[in-house]
Short mmCIF file of C-alpha atoms in Angstrom, two decimals:
data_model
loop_
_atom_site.label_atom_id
_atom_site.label_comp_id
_atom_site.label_asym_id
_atom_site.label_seq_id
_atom_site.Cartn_x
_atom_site.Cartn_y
_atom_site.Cartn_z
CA UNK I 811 45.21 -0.55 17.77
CA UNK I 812 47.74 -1.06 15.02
CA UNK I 813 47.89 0.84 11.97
CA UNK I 814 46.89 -2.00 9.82
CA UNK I 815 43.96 -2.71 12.08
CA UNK I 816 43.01 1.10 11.74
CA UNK I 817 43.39 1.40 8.01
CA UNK I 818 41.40 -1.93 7.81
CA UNK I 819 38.44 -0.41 9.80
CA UNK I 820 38.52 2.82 8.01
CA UNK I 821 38.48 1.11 5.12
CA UNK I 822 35.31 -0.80 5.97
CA UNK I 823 33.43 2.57 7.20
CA UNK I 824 34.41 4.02 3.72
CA UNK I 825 32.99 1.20 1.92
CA UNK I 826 29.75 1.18 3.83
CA UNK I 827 29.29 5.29 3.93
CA UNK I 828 30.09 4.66 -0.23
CA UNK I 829 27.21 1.71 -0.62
CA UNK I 830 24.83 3.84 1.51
CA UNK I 831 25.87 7.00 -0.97
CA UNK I 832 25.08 4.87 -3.66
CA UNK I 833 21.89 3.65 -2.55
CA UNK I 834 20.49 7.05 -1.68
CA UNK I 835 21.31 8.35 -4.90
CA UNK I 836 19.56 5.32 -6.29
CA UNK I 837 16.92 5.29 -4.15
CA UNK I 838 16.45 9.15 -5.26
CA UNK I 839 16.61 8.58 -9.02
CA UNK I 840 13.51 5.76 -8.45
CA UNK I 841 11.73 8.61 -7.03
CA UNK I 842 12.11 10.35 -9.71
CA UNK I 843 11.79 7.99 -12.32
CA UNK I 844 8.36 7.12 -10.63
CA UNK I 845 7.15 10.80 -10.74
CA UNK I 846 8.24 11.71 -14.11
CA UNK I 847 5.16 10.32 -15.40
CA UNK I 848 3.07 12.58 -12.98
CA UNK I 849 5.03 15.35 -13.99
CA UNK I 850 4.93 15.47 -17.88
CA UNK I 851 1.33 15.12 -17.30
CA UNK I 852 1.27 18.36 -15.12
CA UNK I 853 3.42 20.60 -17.01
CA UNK I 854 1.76 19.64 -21.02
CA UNK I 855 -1.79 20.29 -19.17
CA UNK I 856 -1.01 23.40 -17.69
CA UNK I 857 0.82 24.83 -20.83
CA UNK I 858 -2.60 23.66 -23.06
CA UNK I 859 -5.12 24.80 -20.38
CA UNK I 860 -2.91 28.17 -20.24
CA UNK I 861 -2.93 28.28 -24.28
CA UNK I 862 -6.65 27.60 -24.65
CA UNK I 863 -8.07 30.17 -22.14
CA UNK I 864 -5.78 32.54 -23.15
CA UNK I 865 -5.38 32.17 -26.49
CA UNK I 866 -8.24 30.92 -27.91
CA UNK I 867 -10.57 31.67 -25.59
CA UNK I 868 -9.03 35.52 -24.89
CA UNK I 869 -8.89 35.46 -21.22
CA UNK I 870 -6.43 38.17 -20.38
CA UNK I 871 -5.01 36.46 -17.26
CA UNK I 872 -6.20 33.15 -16.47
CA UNK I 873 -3.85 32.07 -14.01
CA UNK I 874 -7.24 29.44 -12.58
CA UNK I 875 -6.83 27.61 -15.70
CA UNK I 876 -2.93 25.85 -15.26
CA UNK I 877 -3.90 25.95 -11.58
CA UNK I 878 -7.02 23.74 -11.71
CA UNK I 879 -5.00 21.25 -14.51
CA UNK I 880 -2.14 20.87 -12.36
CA UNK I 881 -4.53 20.16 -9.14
CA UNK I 882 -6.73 17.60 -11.27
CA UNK I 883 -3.22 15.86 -11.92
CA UNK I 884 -1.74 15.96 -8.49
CA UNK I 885 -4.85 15.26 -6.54
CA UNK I 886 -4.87 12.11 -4.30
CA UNK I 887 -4.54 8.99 -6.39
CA UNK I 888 -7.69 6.68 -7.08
CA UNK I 889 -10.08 10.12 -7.01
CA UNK I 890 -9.40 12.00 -9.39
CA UNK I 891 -12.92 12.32 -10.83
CA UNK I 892 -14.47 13.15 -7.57
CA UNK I 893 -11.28 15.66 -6.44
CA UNK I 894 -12.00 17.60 -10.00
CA UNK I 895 -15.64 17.92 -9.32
CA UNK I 896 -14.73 19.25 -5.79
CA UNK I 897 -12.18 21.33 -7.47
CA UNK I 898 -14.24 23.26 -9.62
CA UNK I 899 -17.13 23.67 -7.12
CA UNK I 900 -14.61 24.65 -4.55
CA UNK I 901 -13.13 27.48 -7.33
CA UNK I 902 -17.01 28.69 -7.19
CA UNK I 903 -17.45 28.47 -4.13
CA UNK I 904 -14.33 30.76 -3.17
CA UNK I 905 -14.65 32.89 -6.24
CA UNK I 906 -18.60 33.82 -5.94
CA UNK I 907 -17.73 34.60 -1.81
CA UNK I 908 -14.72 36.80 -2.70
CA UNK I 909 -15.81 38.58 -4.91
CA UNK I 910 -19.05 39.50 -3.16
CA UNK I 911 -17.44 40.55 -0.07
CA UNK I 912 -14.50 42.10 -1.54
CA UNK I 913 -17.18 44.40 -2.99
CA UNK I 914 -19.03 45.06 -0.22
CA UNK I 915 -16.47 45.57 2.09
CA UNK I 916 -13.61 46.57 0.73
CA UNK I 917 -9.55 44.75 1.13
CA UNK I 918 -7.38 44.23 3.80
CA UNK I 919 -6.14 42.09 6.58
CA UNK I 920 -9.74 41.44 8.22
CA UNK I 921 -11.44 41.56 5.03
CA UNK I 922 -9.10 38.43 3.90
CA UNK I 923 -10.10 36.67 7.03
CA UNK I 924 -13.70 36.85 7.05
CA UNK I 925 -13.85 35.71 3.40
CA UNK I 926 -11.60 32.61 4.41
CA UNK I 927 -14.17 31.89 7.36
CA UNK I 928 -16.70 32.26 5.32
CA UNK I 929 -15.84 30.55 2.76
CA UNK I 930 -14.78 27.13 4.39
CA UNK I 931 -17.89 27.30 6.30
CA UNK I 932 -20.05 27.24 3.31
CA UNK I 933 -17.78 24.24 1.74
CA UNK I 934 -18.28 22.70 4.75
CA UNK I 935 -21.75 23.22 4.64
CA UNK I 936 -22.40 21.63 1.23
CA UNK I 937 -20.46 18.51 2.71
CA UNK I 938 -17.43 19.09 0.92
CA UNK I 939 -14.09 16.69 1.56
CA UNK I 940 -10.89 18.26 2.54
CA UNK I 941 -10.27 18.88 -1.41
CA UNK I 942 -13.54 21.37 -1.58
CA UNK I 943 -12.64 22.79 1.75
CA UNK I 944 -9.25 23.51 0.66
CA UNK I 945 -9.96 24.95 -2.30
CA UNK I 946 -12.36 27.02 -1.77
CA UNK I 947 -10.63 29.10 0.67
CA UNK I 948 -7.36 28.88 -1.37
CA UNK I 949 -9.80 30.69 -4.30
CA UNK I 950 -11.24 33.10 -2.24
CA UNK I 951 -7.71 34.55 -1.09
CA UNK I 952 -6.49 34.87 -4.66
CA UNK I 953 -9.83 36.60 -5.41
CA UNK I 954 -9.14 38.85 -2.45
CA UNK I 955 -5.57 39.48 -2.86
CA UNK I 956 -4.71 39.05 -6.42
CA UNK I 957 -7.49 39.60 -8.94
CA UNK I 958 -9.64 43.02 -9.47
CA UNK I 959 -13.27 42.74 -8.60
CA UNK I 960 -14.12 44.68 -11.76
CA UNK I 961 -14.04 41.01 -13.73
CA UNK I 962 -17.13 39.12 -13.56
CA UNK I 963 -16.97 35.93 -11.35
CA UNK I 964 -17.80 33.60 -14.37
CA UNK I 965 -15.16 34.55 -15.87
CA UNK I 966 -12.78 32.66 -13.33
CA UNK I 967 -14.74 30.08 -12.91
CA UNK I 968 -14.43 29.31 -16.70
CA UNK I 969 -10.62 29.49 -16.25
CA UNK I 970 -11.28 26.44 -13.87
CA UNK I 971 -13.16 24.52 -15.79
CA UNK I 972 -10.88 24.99 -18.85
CA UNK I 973 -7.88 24.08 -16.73
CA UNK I 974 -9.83 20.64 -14.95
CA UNK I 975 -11.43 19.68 -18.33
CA UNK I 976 -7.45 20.10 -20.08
CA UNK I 977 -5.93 18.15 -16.74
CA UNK I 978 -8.73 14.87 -17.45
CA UNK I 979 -8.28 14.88 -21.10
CA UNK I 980 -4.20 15.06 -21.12
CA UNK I 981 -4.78 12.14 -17.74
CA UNK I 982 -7.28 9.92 -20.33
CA UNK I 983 -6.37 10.99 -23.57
CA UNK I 984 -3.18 12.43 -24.75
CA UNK I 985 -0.27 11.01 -22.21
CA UNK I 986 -2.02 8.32 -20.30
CA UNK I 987 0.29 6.75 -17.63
CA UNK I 988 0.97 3.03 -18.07
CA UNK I 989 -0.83 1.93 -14.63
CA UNK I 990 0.49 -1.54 -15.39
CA UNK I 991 4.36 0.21 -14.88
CA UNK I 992 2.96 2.50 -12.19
CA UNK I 993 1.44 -0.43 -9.79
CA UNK I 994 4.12 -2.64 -10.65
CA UNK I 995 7.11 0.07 -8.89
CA UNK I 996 4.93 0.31 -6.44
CA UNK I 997 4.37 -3.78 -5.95
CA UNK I 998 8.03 -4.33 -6.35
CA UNK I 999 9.35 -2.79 -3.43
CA UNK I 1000 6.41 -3.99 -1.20
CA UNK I 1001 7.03 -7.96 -2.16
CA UNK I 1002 10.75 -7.46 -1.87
CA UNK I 1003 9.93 -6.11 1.97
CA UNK I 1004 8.13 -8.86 3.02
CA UNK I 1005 9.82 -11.61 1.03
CA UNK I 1006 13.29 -10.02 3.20
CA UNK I 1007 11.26 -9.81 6.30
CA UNK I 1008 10.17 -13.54 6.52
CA UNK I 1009 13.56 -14.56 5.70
CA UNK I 1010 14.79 -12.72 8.46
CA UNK I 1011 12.40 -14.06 10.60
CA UNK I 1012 13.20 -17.82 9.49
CA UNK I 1013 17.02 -17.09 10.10
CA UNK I 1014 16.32 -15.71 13.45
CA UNK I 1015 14.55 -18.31 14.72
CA UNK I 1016 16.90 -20.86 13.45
CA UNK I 1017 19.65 -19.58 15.48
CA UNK I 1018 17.56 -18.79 18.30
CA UNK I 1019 18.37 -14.93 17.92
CA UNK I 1020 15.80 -12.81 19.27
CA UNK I 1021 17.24 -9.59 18.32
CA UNK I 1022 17.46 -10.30 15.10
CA UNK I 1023 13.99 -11.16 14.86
CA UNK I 1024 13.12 -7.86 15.95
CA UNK I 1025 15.38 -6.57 13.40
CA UNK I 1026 13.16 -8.12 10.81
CA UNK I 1027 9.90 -7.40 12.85
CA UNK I 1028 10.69 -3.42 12.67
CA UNK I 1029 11.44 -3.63 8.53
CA UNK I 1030 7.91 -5.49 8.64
CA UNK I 1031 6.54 -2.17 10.30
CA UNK I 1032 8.27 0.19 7.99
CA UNK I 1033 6.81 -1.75 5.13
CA UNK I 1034 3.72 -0.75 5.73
CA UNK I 1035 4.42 2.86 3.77
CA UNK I 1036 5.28 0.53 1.04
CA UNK I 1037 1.96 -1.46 1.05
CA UNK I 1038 -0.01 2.00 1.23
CA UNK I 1039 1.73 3.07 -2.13
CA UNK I 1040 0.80 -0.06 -3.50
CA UNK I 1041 -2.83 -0.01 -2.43
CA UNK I 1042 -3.25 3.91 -3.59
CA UNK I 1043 -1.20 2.70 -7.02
CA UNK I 1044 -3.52 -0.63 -7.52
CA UNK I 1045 -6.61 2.00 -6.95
CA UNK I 1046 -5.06 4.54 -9.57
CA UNK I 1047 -4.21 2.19 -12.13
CA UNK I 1048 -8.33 0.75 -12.21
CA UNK I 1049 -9.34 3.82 -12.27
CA UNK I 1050 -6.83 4.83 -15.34
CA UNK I 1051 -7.88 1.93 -17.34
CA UNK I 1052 -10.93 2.55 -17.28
CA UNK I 1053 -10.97 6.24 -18.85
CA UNK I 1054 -8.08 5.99 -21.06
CA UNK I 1055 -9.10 3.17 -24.19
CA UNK I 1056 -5.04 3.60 -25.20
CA UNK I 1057 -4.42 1.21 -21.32
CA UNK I 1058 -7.23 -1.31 -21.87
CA UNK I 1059 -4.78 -3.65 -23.39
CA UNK I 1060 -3.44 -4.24 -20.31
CA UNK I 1061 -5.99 -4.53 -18.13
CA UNK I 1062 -5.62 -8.51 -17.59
CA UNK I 1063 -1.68 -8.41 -16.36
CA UNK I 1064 -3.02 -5.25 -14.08
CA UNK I 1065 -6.28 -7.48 -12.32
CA UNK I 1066 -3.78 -9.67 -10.71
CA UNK I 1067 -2.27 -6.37 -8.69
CA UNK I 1068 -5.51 -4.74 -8.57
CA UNK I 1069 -7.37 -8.29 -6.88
CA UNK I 1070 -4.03 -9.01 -4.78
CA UNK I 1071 -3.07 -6.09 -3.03
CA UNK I 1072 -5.90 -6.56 -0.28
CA UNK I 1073 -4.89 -9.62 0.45
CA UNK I 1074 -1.54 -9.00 0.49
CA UNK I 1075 -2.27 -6.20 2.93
CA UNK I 1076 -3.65 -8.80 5.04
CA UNK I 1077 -0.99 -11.09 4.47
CA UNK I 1078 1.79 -8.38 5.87
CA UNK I 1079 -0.27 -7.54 9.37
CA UNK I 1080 -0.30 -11.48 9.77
CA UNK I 1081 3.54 -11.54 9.14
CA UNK I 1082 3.76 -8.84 11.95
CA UNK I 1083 1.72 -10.82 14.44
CA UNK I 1084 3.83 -14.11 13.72
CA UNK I 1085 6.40 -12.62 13.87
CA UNK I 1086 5.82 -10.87 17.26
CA UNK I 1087 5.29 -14.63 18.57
CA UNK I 1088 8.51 -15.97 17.62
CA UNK I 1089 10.02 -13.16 19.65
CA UNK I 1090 7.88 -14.24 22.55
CA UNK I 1091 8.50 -17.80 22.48
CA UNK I 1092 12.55 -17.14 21.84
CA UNK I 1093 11.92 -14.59 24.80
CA UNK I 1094 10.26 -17.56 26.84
CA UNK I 1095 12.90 -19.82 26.02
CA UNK I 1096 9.99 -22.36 24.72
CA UNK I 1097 11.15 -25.00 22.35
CA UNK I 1098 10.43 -24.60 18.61
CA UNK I 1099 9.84 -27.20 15.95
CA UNK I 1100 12.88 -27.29 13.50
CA UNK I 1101 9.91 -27.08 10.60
CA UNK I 1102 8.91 -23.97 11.88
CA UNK I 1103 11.84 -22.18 10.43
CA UNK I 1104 11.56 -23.90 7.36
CA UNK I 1105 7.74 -23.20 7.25
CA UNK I 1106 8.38 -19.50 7.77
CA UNK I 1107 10.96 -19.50 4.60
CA UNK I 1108 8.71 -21.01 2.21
CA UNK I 1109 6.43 -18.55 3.09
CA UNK I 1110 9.18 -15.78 1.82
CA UNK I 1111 9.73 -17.94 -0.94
CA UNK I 1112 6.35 -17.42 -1.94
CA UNK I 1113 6.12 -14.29 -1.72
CA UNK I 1114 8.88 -13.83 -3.95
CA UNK I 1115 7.35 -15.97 -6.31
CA UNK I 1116 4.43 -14.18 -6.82
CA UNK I 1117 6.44 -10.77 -7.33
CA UNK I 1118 7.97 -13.04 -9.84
CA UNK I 1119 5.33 -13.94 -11.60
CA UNK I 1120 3.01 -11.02 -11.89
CA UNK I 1121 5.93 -9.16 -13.17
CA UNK I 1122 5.09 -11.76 -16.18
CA UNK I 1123 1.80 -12.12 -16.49
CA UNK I 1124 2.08 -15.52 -15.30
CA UNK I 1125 -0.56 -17.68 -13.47
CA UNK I 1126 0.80 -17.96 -10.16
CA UNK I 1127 0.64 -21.31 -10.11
CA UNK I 1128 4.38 -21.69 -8.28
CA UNK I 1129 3.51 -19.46 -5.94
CA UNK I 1130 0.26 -21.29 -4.31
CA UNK I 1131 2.73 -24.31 -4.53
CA UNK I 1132 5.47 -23.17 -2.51
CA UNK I 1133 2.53 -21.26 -0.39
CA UNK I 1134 0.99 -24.79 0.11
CA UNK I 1135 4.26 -26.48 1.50
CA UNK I 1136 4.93 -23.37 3.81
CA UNK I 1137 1.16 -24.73 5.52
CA UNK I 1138 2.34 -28.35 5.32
CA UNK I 1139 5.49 -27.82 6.67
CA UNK I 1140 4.01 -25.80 9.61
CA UNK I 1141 1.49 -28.51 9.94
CA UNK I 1142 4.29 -30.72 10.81
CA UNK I 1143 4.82 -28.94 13.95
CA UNK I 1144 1.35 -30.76 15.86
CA UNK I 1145 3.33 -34.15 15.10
CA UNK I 1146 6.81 -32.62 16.55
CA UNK I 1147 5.05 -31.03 19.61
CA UNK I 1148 4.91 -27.40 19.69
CA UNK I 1149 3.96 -25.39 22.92
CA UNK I 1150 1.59 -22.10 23.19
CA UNK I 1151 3.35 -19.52 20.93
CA UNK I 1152 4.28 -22.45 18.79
CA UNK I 1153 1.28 -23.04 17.75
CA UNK I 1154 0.33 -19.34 17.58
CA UNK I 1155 2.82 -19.26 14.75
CA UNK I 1156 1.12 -21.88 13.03
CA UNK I 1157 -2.01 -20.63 13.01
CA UNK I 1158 -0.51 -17.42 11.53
CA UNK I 1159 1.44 -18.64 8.68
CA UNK I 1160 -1.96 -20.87 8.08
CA UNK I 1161 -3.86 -17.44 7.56
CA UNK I 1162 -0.98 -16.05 5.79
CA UNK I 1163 -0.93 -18.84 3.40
CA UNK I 1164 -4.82 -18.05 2.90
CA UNK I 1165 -3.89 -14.53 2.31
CA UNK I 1166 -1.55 -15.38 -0.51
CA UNK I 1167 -3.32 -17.76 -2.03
CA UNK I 1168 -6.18 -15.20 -2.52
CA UNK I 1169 -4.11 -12.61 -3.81
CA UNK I 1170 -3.18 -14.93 -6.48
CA UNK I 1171 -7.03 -15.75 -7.43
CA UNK I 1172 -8.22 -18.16 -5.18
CA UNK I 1173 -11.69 -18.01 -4.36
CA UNK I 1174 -12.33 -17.00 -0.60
CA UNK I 1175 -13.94 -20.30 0.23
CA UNK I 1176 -11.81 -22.93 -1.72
CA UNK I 1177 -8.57 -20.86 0.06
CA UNK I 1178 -8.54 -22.12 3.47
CA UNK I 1179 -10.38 -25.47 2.38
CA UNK I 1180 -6.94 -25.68 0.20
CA UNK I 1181 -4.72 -25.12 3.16
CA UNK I 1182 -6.79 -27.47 5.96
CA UNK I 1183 -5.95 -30.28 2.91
CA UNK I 1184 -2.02 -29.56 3.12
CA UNK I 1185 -1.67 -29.05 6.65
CA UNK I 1186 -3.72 -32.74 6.71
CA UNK I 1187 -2.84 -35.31 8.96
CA UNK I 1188 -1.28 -33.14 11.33
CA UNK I 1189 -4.14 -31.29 11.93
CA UNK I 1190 -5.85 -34.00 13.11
CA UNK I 1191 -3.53 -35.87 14.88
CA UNK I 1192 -3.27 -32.87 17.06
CA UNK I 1193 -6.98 -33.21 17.68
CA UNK I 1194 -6.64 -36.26 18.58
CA UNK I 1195 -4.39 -36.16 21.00
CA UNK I 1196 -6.17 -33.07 22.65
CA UNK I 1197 -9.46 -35.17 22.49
CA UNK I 1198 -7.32 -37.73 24.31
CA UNK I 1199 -5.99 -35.17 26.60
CA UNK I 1200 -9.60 -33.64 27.61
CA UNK I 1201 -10.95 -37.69 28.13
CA UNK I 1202 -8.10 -38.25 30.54
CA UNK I 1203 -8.66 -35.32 32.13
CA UNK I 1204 -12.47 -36.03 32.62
CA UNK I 1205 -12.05 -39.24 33.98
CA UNK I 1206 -9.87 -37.77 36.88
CA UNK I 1207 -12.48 -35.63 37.87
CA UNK I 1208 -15.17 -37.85 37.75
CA UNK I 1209 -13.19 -40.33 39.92
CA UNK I 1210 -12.39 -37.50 42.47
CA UNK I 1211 -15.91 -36.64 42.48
CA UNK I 1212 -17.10 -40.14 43.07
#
C-alpha cells in the first residue's frame, strides 16, 4: 500500500470514529434532555416533601417522606396512581412487620431475613404487583436496620404519605411535564426507524441485494425498543392530561399519538414480516414486480409523512394519500404476475397500509374497505384469472375421470 493510499484510509477511519463520537455524544445529550423533565420533578418534590414533614410537620428524621416522592415520580410510566397507592400500602406493610418483629425479637442478620420473608409474603398475599412487593420489603429493612423501634409506626407511615401526596401534586400541579413534548421524542425516533427501514427494504429489493435487506430487517428489530418508549410515553402523556388542568390545552395535538401508536405498533411487526419475505423470495431467486419496490417506498414515505404531520397538528390527510398509492401500486403486482412470496408482500404492505391509515383516524371498518378500493382492478383481475385457473383445472379432471 502506498502512503497516499494509507493516509487516505486513515483518514476515512478518523472521520467515521469522529461522526460516531459525535453521534454518541448527541445521542447522550437527547437522553438527557428527555429526562430532565423527570428529574426537576424528583428533586423539587423531594426537597418540599422533606420541608413539610420536617419542618412543618416536626418529624425529626423523615427520610420516608423524599423517598416515597421520588418513587411516585420514577415509578413505571402510565401508573403512577396505582404504583403510589401500592407505594404507601407497601411502606405499611414493611413498616407495621418491622417494627413488630424487631421488637419481639431483637436485630441482626436472621432477624433481617425473616422480616424480609415475611414481609413479601404478606404483600404477596394481599395481591400486591411487583411495586407493593418491592416496597414492602425495601421498608421493612430500613425499619430493621436504620430506624429505632422506640418511634411509633404511624409515624413513618405519615412520612410516606407526605412524600407520595408532595410527588402527585408537584406531577399534576406545580411542574407538570408537557406530555405533548414527552410523546412526541419518543414518536420521533420510532417514525424515523421505520420510515429508514422501508427504504432500505425498497432499495434492497431494487438491486436484488439480499444482505442488505437484512441490514434493514435487523434495524426493524431494534426498533422495537423505540416503539415500547413510544407506547409507555403515549400511555403517560393520557394519563398526565388528565390530572394536570395546566396540559388540557393540548390534549387534541396529543389524541393523534395517543390513538396511533397501536396501530403503528401493528404497522412495524407487519414491516418485519414483509420484510422477511423479500429476503425469501431474493433468497429463492423468484422474480419480483418492479412496483413492488416502489410500493414498499411509498409506504416509507408515508410514514414519514405522518411523523410530519403530527409534529403539526395537521390532519394527516397526505399521509393516507401517499399510504393509498403504496396499496395501489402493490396492487399492480396481480396484473405484472407475482409468484408465492410476491404476493405475500402484497398482502403485507395491504395490512400495513390498514395499519397506517388507522393510526391516522380511520375508522377500523372504512380502513381496509379504503384500501380494497385502491388496490381495485387488480384485485380482481387476479381473481379472475385464478377462477380461470381452478375451471381449467376442473375440467381436466373431470375428463380423466370420465
Amino acid at each position: 500500500m502506498t502512503d497516499p493510499e494509507a493516509q487516505h484510509r486513515l483518514a476515512a477511519v478518523l472521520a467515521e470514529v469522529h461522526g460516531r463520537s459525535r453521534s454518541g455524544a448527541g445521542a447522550g445529550w437527547s437522553r438527557i434532555r428527555a429526562a430532565s423533565g423527570l428529574a426537576l420533578q424528583a428533586g423539587v418534590a423531594a426537597g418540599i416533601a422533606w420541608f413539610v414533614a420536617h419542618d412543618l410537620i416536626g418529624r425529626p428524621a423523615p427520610f420516608f417522606a423524599p423517598i416515597a416522592a421520588v418513587i411516585t415520580l420514577a415509578s413505571s410510566v402510565g401508573q403512577r396512581a396505582r404504583r403510589t397507592v401500592e407505594l404507601v400500602v407497601g411502606v405499611a406493610i414493611g413498616i407495621g412487620i418491622g417494627d413488630a418483629l424487631i421488637l419481639l425479637i431483637g436485630s441482626g442478620a436472621w432477624q433481617i431475613g425473616l422480616v424480609v420473608v415475611l414481609a413479601i409474603l404478606v404483600a404477596a398475599a394481599v395481591g400486591g404487583g411487583t411495586p407493593l412487593v418491592v416496597q414492602s420489603a425495601s421498608s421493612a429493612v430500613l425499619v430493621a436496620t436504620l430506624t429505632s423501634t422506640t418511634g411509633l409506626p404511624w409515624t413513618r407511615f405519615f412520612d410516606a404519605l407526605v412524600g407520595g401526596g408532595v410527588g402527585l401534586t408537584v406531577m399534576t400541579l406545580l411542574l407538570p411535564l408537557n406530555p405533548l413534548t414527552v410523546v412526541r421524542r419518543a414518536a420521533d425516533p420510532a417514525l424515523e426507524a421505520m420510515t429508514d427501514g422501508l427504504h432500505a427494504v425498497a432499495r434492497g429489493l431494487q438491486a436484488a441485494d439480499a444482505d442488505a435487506v437484512r441490514e434493514a430487517l435487523a434495524q426493524l428489530r431494534s426498533a422495537e425498543a423505540n416503539f415500547a418508549a413510544f407506547a409507555q410515553a403515549a400511555t403517560a402523556a393520557r394519563e398526565n392530561v388528565a390530572f394536570a388542568p395546566a396540559r388540557w390545552r393540548v390534549r387534541g395535538a396529543l389524541s393523534q399519538y395517543v390513538a396511533g401508536a397501536p396501530e403503528l405498533t401493528y404497522a412495524l411487526r407487519n414491516v418485519r414480516v414483509l420484510t422477511r419475505r423479500v429476503i425469501t423470495a431474493l433468497d429463492d431467486k423468484e422474480t419480483m414486480p418492479a412496483c413492488l419496490p416502489t410500493a414498499i417506498a411509498l409506504l416509507g414515505d408515508a410514514v414519514g409523512l405522518l411523523r410530519e404531520e403530527w409534529s403539526r397538528a395537521a390532519e394527516p390527510e397526505a399521509t393516507r394519500e401517499r399510504a393509498l398509492r403504496a396499496a395501489a401500486e402493490a396492487g399492480r403486482a396481480y396484473d405484472e404476475g407475482v409468484g408465492f412470496s410476491g404476493s405475500v408482500v402484497v398482502a403485507q404492505i395491504r395490512t400495513t397500509v390498514t395499519d397506517l391509515l388507522r393510526a391516522t383516524g380511520i375508522e377500523h371498518g372504512q380502513a381496509p374497505r379504503l384500501v380494497r378500493r385502491a388496490v381495485g382492478r387488480h384485485a380482481r383481475n387476479q381473481a379472475a384469472r385464478r377462477t380461470s385457473v381452478f375451471r381449467r383445472r376442473t375440467f381436466v379432471l373431470r375428463r380423466r375421470d370420465a
